Coordinates of C-alpha atoms in Angstrom, one line a residue:
M1 CA 98.8 80.4 119.5
R2 CA 101.8 81.8 117.6
V3 CA 101.4 83.8 114.4
A4 CA 104.0 84.7 111.8
S5 CA 102.9 88.2 110.8
I6 CA 104.6 89.0 107.4
D7 CA 104.6 92.7 106.3
Q8 CA 105.5 92.7 102.6
G9 CA 106.2 96.4 102.1
T10 CA 107.6 98.8 99.6
T11 CA 111.2 98.5 100.6
S12 CA 111.4 95.4 102.7
T13 CA 109.7 92.2 103.9
R14 CA 109.5 91.8 107.6
C15 CA 108.2 89.0 109.8
L16 CA 107.2 89.3 113.5
V17 CA 106.3 86.3 115.6
I18 CA 103.4 87.3 117.9
E19 CA 101.8 85.2 120.6
D20 CA 98.6 85.4 122.6
G21 CA 99.0 88.1 125.3
G22 CA 101.1 90.3 123.0
A23 CA 104.6 88.9 123.3
W24 CA 106.4 89.5 120.1
R25 CA 109.8 89.3 118.4
I26 CA 111.2 90.3 115.0
A27 CA 112.1 87.1 113.3
A28 CA 113.7 88.6 110.2
S29 CA 113.7 91.4 107.7
R30 CA 114.8 91.3 104.1
K31 CA 115.3 94.4 101.9
H32 CA 114.6 94.1 98.1
G33 CA 115.6 96.2 95.1
Q34 CA 113.5 98.9 93.4
E35 CA 114.0 99.5 89.7
H36 CA 113.3 102.8 87.8
P37 CA 113.7 101.7 84.2
H38 CA 112.2 105.1 83.0
A39 CA 111.3 108.4 84.6
G40 CA 108.2 107.8 86.7
W41 CA 108.4 104.0 86.6
V42 CA 108.9 102.0 89.8
E43 CA 109.2 98.2 89.7
H44 CA 110.0 95.2 91.9
D45 CA 111.3 91.8 91.0
P46 CA 108.4 89.5 91.9
D47 CA 110.6 86.4 92.4
E48 CA 112.7 88.4 94.9
L49 CA 109.6 89.2 96.9
L50 CA 108.5 85.6 96.9
N51 CA 111.9 84.4 98.0
N52 CA 112.0 87.0 100.8
I53 CA 108.6 86.0 102.1
M54 CA 109.8 82.4 102.3
S55 CA 113.1 83.4 103.9
V56 CA 111.4 85.4 106.7
L57 CA 108.9 82.7 107.2
E58 CA 111.6 80.1 107.6
A59 CA 113.3 82.4 110.2
A60 CA 110.1 82.5 112.2
G61 CA 110.4 78.9 113.3
E62 CA 107.5 76.9 114.5
V63 CA 104.2 78.8 114.1
D64 CA 100.5 78.0 114.1
A65 CA 99.3 80.4 111.5
I66 CA 100.5 82.9 108.8
A67 CA 99.2 86.4 108.1
I68 CA 100.4 88.6 105.2
A69 CA 100.1 92.3 104.6
N70 CA 100.5 93.6 101.1
Q71 CA 101.5 96.9 99.5
G72 CA 98.0 97.7 98.4
E73 CA 97.9 99.1 94.9
S74 CA 101.1 97.4 93.6
C75 CA 100.1 94.8 91.0
I76 CA 101.3 92.1 88.6
A77 CA 100.4 89.7 85.8
W78 CA 101.2 85.9 86.0
D79 CA 100.5 82.6 84.4
A80 CA 97.5 80.7 85.9
E81 CA 99.1 77.2 85.3
T82 CA 102.8 77.7 86.1
K83 CA 102.3 80.6 88.6
A84 CA 105.3 82.3 86.9
A85 CA 105.3 86.1 86.8
L86 CA 104.7 87.6 83.4
S87 CA 105.7 91.1 84.5
P88 CA 107.6 93.0 87.1
V89 CA 105.5 94.2 90.1
I90 CA 104.4 97.7 89.1
V91 CA 104.6 99.6 92.4
W92 CA 102.0 101.9 93.8
Q93 CA 104.4 104.9 93.3
D94 CA 104.6 104.3 89.6
A95 CA 103.2 107.1 87.4
R96 CA 103.5 105.7 83.9
T97 CA 99.8 105.8 83.2
A98 CA 99.2 109.4 84.1
K99 CA 98.8 110.7 80.5
Y100 CA 96.5 107.8 79.6
L101 CA 94.2 108.5 82.6
A102 CA 94.1 112.2 81.8
E103 CA 92.9 111.4 78.3
L104 CA 89.9 109.4 79.7
G105 CA 88.2 112.7 80.6
A106 CA 85.8 114.1 83.2
E107 CA 83.0 111.7 82.6
A108 CA 85.2 108.7 83.2
E109 CA 86.5 110.4 86.4
A110 CA 83.0 110.9 87.6
T111 CA 82.2 107.2 86.9
S112 CA 85.2 106.0 88.8
R113 CA 84.4 108.2 91.9
H114 CA 80.8 107.1 91.8
I115 CA 81.4 103.4 91.7
C116 CA 84.7 102.8 93.5
G117 CA 85.2 106.1 95.2
L118 CA 88.6 106.6 93.7
P119 CA 89.9 109.2 91.2
L120 CA 91.6 108.2 88.0
D121 CA 95.1 108.3 89.3
P122 CA 98.1 106.1 88.4
Y123 CA 98.5 105.4 92.1
F124 CA 95.7 102.8 91.9
S125 CA 96.0 99.4 90.2
A126 CA 93.4 99.5 87.3
S127 CA 95.4 101.5 84.8
K128 CA 98.6 99.6 85.7
L129 CA 96.9 96.3 84.9
A130 CA 95.5 97.7 81.6
W131 CA 99.0 99.0 80.7
L132 CA 100.4 95.5 81.1
L133 CA 97.8 94.0 78.7
R134 CA 98.4 96.7 76.1
H135 CA 102.2 96.7 76.2
V136 CA 103.5 93.3 77.1
P137 CA 102.9 90.7 74.3
T138 CA 103.4 87.7 76.5
I139 CA 100.6 88.9 78.7
A140 CA 98.3 89.4 75.8
D141 CA 99.1 85.9 74.6
A142 CA 98.4 84.4 78.0
H143 CA 95.0 86.2 78.0
K144 CA 94.2 84.7 74.6
A145 CA 95.2 81.3 75.8
G146 CA 93.0 81.6 78.9
R147 CA 96.0 81.4 81.3
L148 CA 96.3 85.0 82.4
R149 CA 95.9 86.1 86.0
L150 CA 95.9 89.7 87.1
G151 CA 95.9 91.3 90.5
T152 CA 97.5 93.0 93.4
T153 CA 100.6 91.4 94.9
D154 CA 98.6 89.6 97.6
A155 CA 96.7 87.5 95.1
F156 CA 100.0 86.6 93.4
F157 CA 101.6 85.6 96.7
L158 CA 98.6 83.5 97.8
D159 CA 98.3 81.8 94.4
A160 CA 102.0 81.1 94.0
L161 CA 102.6 80.0 97.7
A162 CA 99.3 78.7 99.0
G163 CA 97.4 77.7 95.9
E164 CA 94.6 80.2 96.6
F165 CA 93.7 82.8 93.9
A166 CA 92.0 85.4 96.1
T167 CA 92.1 88.9 97.5
D168 CA 90.3 90.6 100.3
V169 CA 87.7 93.4 100.1
A170 CA 90.0 96.1 101.5
T171 CA 92.7 95.3 99.0
A172 CA 90.2 95.1 96.1
S173 CA 88.9 98.5 97.1
R174 CA 92.3 100.0 96.3
T175 CA 92.4 98.8 92.7
G176 CA 89.9 101.2 91.1
L177 CA 87.9 98.2 89.9
M178 CA 85.6 97.2 92.8
D179 CA 82.1 98.5 93.4
L180 CA 81.9 99.8 96.9
A181 CA 78.2 99.1 97.0
T182 CA 78.5 95.3 96.2
S183 CA 82.1 94.5 97.2
Q184 CA 82.5 92.8 93.8
W185 CA 84.4 93.6 90.6
S186 CA 82.6 96.2 88.6
D187 CA 81.9 95.3 84.9
E188 CA 81.7 99.0 84.1
L189 CA 85.1 99.9 85.6
C190 CA 86.7 96.8 84.1
N191 CA 85.4 97.8 80.7
L192 CA 86.5 101.4 81.2
H193 CA 90.1 100.4 81.8
G194 CA 90.1 97.3 79.6
V195 CA 90.8 94.8 82.4
P196 CA 89.2 91.4 81.8
R197 CA 87.1 90.6 84.9
E198 CA 87.7 86.9 84.4
C199 CA 91.4 87.3 85.1
L200 CA 90.9 88.9 88.5
P201 CA 90.8 87.0 91.8
R202 CA 87.8 86.2 93.9
I203 CA 87.1 88.7 96.7
G204 CA 86.8 87.5 100.2
S205 CA 87.1 88.5 103.9
V206 CA 90.3 89.4 105.7
D207 CA 90.3 86.5 108.1
E208 CA 89.2 83.5 106.1
E209 CA 91.5 80.5 105.6
L210 CA 93.5 81.1 102.4
G211 CA 95.3 77.8 101.8
K212 CA 98.5 76.7 103.4
I213 CA 102.2 77.5 103.0
K214 CA 104.4 74.5 103.8
G215 CA 101.5 73.1 105.8
I216 CA 100.8 76.2 107.8
P217 CA 97.4 77.8 107.3
V218 CA 97.2 81.4 106.0
R219 CA 94.6 83.0 108.3
A220 CA 94.7 86.6 107.3
S221 CA 95.6 88.8 104.3
I222 CA 95.0 92.5 103.9
V223 CA 96.5 95.8 102.8
D224 CA 99.3 97.0 105.1
Q225 CA 97.6 100.3 106.0
Q226 CA 94.3 98.6 107.0
A227 CA 96.2 96.1 109.1
A228 CA 98.0 99.0 110.8
L229 CA 94.6 100.7 111.4
F230 CA 93.5 97.6 113.2
G231 CA 96.8 97.3 115.0
H232 CA 96.5 100.8 116.4
G233 CA 93.3 99.7 118.1
C234 CA 91.1 101.8 115.9
R235 CA 87.6 100.4 115.9
E236 CA 85.1 103.2 116.4
P237 CA 84.1 106.0 113.9
G238 CA 86.6 108.8 114.3
D239 CA 89.5 106.6 115.4
C240 CA 92.5 107.6 113.2
K241 CA 96.0 106.5 112.6
I242 CA 98.8 107.7 110.3
T243 CA 101.6 105.4 109.2
F244 CA 104.9 107.1 108.1
G245 CA 106.7 104.7 105.8
T246 CA 107.8 105.3 102.2
G247 CA 104.7 107.5 102.1
A248 CA 102.4 108.8 104.8
F249 CA 99.0 107.1 105.0
L250 CA 96.1 108.4 107.0
L251 CA 93.1 106.1 107.7
A252 CA 90.1 107.1 109.9
V253 CA 87.3 104.7 110.7
A254 CA 84.0 105.8 109.2
G255 CA 81.6 103.1 110.3
G256 CA 79.3 100.7 108.5
E257 CA 78.2 103.0 105.7
R258 CA 80.2 104.3 102.8
P259 CA 81.4 107.8 103.7
A260 CA 80.5 110.8 101.7
Q261 CA 82.7 111.8 98.8
S262 CA 85.2 114.4 99.9
D263 CA 88.8 115.6 99.4
L264 CA 89.8 112.2 100.9
L265 CA 88.8 108.8 99.6
P266 CA 86.2 106.4 100.8
T267 CA 87.7 102.9 101.1
V268 CA 87.1 99.6 102.9
A269 CA 88.8 99.3 106.3
W270 CA 88.1 95.5 106.5
R271 CA 85.4 92.9 106.2
R272 CA 85.6 90.0 108.7
G273 CA 84.1 86.6 108.6
D274 CA 80.7 88.0 110.0
G275 CA 80.2 89.6 106.6
K276 CA 80.0 93.1 108.0
T277 CA 82.1 95.7 106.1
T278 CA 83.7 98.6 108.0
F279 CA 84.5 101.7 105.9
A280 CA 87.2 104.3 106.3
V281 CA 88.4 107.5 104.8
E282 CA 91.9 107.5 103.4
G283 CA 94.5 110.0 102.3
G284 CA 98.2 109.9 101.6
V285 CA 101.4 111.8 101.1
Y286 CA 103.5 110.1 98.4
D287 CA 106.8 111.0 99.9
A288 CA 107.5 110.8 103.6
G289 CA 110.3 108.3 104.4
S290 CA 111.3 108.5 100.8
A291 CA 111.8 112.2 101.1
L292 CA 114.1 111.6 104.0
D293 CA 116.0 108.9 102.0
W294 CA 116.5 111.5 99.3
A295 CA 117.6 114.1 101.8
R296 CA 120.2 111.7 103.2
S297 CA 121.3 110.7 99.7
I298 CA 122.3 114.3 98.9
G299 CA 124.1 114.8 102.2
L300 CA 121.6 116.8 104.3
F301 CA 122.1 114.3 107.1
D302 CA 124.0 111.1 107.8
A303 CA 122.0 109.1 110.4
L304 CA 118.4 108.9 111.6
D305 CA 119.4 109.8 115.2
E306 CA 120.2 113.3 113.9
L307 CA 116.4 113.9 113.4
G308 CA 115.4 113.7 117.0
A309 CA 116.1 117.3 118.1
F310 CA 117.1 120.6 116.6
E311 CA 118.3 123.9 118.1
G312 CA 116.3 127.1 117.8
P313 CA 113.0 127.9 116.1
S314 CA 111.5 125.9 113.3
A315 CA 112.6 126.3 109.7
L316 CA 109.0 127.2 108.9
S317 CA 109.0 130.1 111.4
R318 CA 112.1 131.4 109.6
G319 CA 110.4 131.3 106.2
I320 CA 112.2 128.1 105.0
V321 CA 109.7 125.7 103.4
F322 CA 110.0 122.4 101.7
V323 CA 107.2 120.8 99.7
P324 CA 107.9 117.0 99.5
A325 CA 106.5 116.4 96.1
L326 CA 109.2 114.2 94.6
S327 CA 106.4 111.8 93.3
G328 CA 103.8 114.6 92.9
L329 CA 101.1 115.4 95.4
A330 CA 98.4 112.9 96.5
A331 CA 95.2 113.7 98.4
P332 CA 93.6 116.2 98.3
Y333 CA 95.5 117.6 95.2
W334 CA 96.0 114.5 93.0
D335 CA 98.6 116.4 91.1
R336 CA 101.4 114.3 89.5
A337 CA 102.7 117.4 87.8
A338 CA 103.7 118.9 91.2
A339 CA 107.5 119.1 91.9
P340 CA 109.5 119.3 95.1
L341 CA 110.3 122.8 96.2
F342 CA 112.7 124.5 98.6
I343 CA 112.0 128.1 99.2
G344 CA 113.1 130.8 101.6
M345 CA 116.8 130.1 102.0
D346 CA 119.5 132.7 102.4
H347 CA 123.3 132.8 103.0
A348 CA 122.8 131.7 106.6
T349 CA 120.8 128.6 105.7
D350 CA 122.7 125.3 106.4
R351 CA 122.0 121.6 105.8
R352 CA 120.4 121.3 109.3
D353 CA 117.9 123.9 108.3
L354 CA 117.1 122.1 105.1
V355 CA 116.6 118.7 106.7
R356 CA 114.4 120.2 109.4
A357 CA 112.4 121.8 106.5
V358 CA 112.0 118.3 105.0
L359 CA 110.5 117.0 108.2
E360 CA 108.2 119.9 108.6
G361 CA 107.1 119.7 105.0
V362 CA 106.0 116.1 105.5
A363 CA 104.2 117.1 108.6
M364 CA 102.4 120.0 107.0
L365 CA 101.1 117.9 104.1
T366 CA 99.9 115.4 106.7
V367 CA 98.0 118.1 108.5
G368 CA 96.1 118.7 105.3
L369 CA 95.0 115.1 105.4
I370 CA 93.9 115.4 109.1
D371 CA 91.8 118.5 108.3
A372 CA 90.2 116.8 105.3
A373 CA 89.4 113.7 107.4
A374 CA 87.9 115.9 110.1
A375 CA 85.5 117.4 107.5
V376 CA 84.1 113.9 106.8
T377 CA 84.0 112.2 110.2
Q378 CA 84.4 113.6 113.7
L379 CA 87.9 112.7 114.7
G380 CA 88.8 111.9 118.3
P381 CA 91.1 114.3 120.2
S382 CA 94.2 112.2 119.5
I383 CA 95.8 110.5 116.5
S384 CA 98.1 107.5 116.8
I385 CA 101.1 107.4 114.5
D386 CA 103.7 104.8 113.6
G387 CA 106.5 104.1 111.1
G388 CA 110.0 105.4 110.8
L389 CA 109.3 109.2 111.1
S390 CA 107.2 108.6 114.3
Q391 CA 110.5 107.8 116.0
S392 CA 111.7 111.4 115.6
R393 CA 110.6 113.4 118.7
Y394 CA 111.0 116.6 116.8
F395 CA 108.7 115.4 114.0
A396 CA 106.0 114.1 116.4
Q397 CA 106.0 117.3 118.4
F398 CA 105.9 119.5 115.3
L399 CA 102.9 117.4 113.9
A400 CA 101.1 117.8 117.2
S401 CA 101.6 121.6 117.1
A402 CA 100.7 121.9 113.4
S403 CA 97.6 119.8 113.7
K404 CA 96.5 121.1 117.1
R405 CA 95.9 117.5 118.2
T406 CA 97.5 115.1 120.6
I407 CA 99.8 112.8 118.8
I408 CA 100.3 109.3 120.3
V409 CA 103.4 107.2 119.5
P410 CA 103.0 103.6 120.6
S411 CA 106.2 102.0 122.0
M412 CA 105.5 99.0 119.8
H413 CA 105.7 100.5 116.4
E414 CA 105.2 97.4 114.2
L415 CA 101.5 98.0 114.1
T416 CA 100.9 96.4 110.7
A417 CA 102.2 93.1 112.1
L418 CA 100.2 93.6 115.3
G419 CA 96.9 94.1 113.4
L420 CA 97.6 91.0 111.3
A421 CA 97.9 88.9 114.5
E422 CA 94.6 90.4 115.8
F423 CA 92.8 89.4 112.6
C424 CA 94.0 85.9 113.4
G425 CA 92.2 86.1 116.7
L426 CA 95.1 86.9 119.1
D427 CA 94.7 89.2 122.1
V428 CA 97.6 91.6 121.8
C429 CA 96.3 94.6 123.9
A430 CA 99.3 94.4 126.2
A431 CA 101.6 95.2 123.3
R432 CA 99.8 98.6 122.9
A433 CA 99.9 99.5 126.6
N434 CA 102.8 101.9 126.6
H435 CA 103.0 105.0 124.4
T436 CA 104.3 108.6 124.3
R437 CA 102.0 111.6 124.0
F438 CA 102.9 114.9 122.3
E439 CA 100.6 117.9 123.0
P440 CA 100.3 121.0 120.8
D441 CA 102.3 123.9 122.0
G442 CA 101.1 126.8 119.8
S443 CA 104.4 127.1 118.0
V444 CA 102.8 126.6 114.5
T445 CA 100.5 129.5 113.7
D446 CA 97.9 130.3 111.1
E447 CA 100.5 132.4 109.3
H448 CA 102.8 129.4 109.0
H449 CA 100.0 127.4 107.5
A450 CA 99.2 130.1 105.0
M451 CA 102.9 130.2 104.0
F452 CA 103.0 126.5 103.4
V453 CA 99.8 126.6 101.3
E454 CA 101.4 129.3 99.1
A455 CA 104.5 127.1 98.7
V456 CA 102.3 124.2 97.6
R457 CA 100.6 126.4 95.1
R458 CA 104.0 127.3 93.6
A459 CA 105.1 123.7 93.5
R460 CA 102.0 122.5 91.5
G461 CA 101.9 121.9 87.8
W462 CA 105.6 122.2 87.3
R463 CA 106.1 119.0 85.4
I464 CA 104.0 119.8 82.3

């Protein structure tokens, strides 16, 4: 069996063709634009995303099944009859609804956390969908006419390309509208945000048949991070992975019961055709790869191969700290008013020091996620990582030292695509056979952690 695993991500759409036994090849990758029409707004062109999906699928050649990973919280409105988009895709990074959510108050926050496990943060889909209804007249008109559909990007892709208006439990758990106890849309949360339940897709399992695209069955659809969790081979409680893409996303398997509320978030890892739901705890850093993109754009480095090694002691050990809060701070702070911060420079500081501080800052925020996850579920002794930053040996070693845990970097780093293929029933264990281990070396001390905590404190609340 041959599967086209399509990873529709924040900056690109990639397709890997994966076969039984784990043989794989990259069929194609297509970048797409990202618009920022106002401060804090982040949007994609939905037609560009659809075209890119079809383009990479065509490049895959002859396949037996299709599996698609989505961005998670990014969402859109479209017409039920024509399938035409009625809005841009509002991306998970978008913060336009922060003020509206803050005005809902503490009682609404408690209600949200109780039902869906999520805070009232613009990261999640609910307030974005409500914003579209309130601010785009054509969307309100479509609702009145009974032709409106609302959802995360997966539901749009499946409806437009395969004729199936559906999402899966894991993706639905990222919206802020699903009841974790029932795995169904919550009337109370829909009413809280003003999102009409009848406009939302049905909720199913990750590995059910979801229509066909050009005659090829769609056999799996799920959030990219949950697909990566499965692709890392994480199955048992305490198994943990971190993906370093645009942001950094930690997921740790929690088992068959909803995990206790904590600094991290309870979420659904997956529900398969057997009807059993596996839960996870989740936390994120808004800016990981995007922080490096910014650093490159201002001239701190030119090419990714510059990030593999550095001379001398760490920037942190010399008092140079960077807090990567370009989009604010996610778990456990949930502070959109936080701002990025460089501190500790002197006349001898050069751009290599600063780019090293950026790497270390992402790692230090990630350690906070690891510590928070360990407080909820007993993590194993090692953590598997993937994504662009995982390819920097300096970053992986620093993360091992700062977290005091073994960090494993699989040689096959397209773990989202690998997980998608596994959800389709492929045996791909051979693709995970080789990896590199990084052991803690004691170079990051408690004093360094305290210094970083103080820098985070100074970065918070800046954007009033």
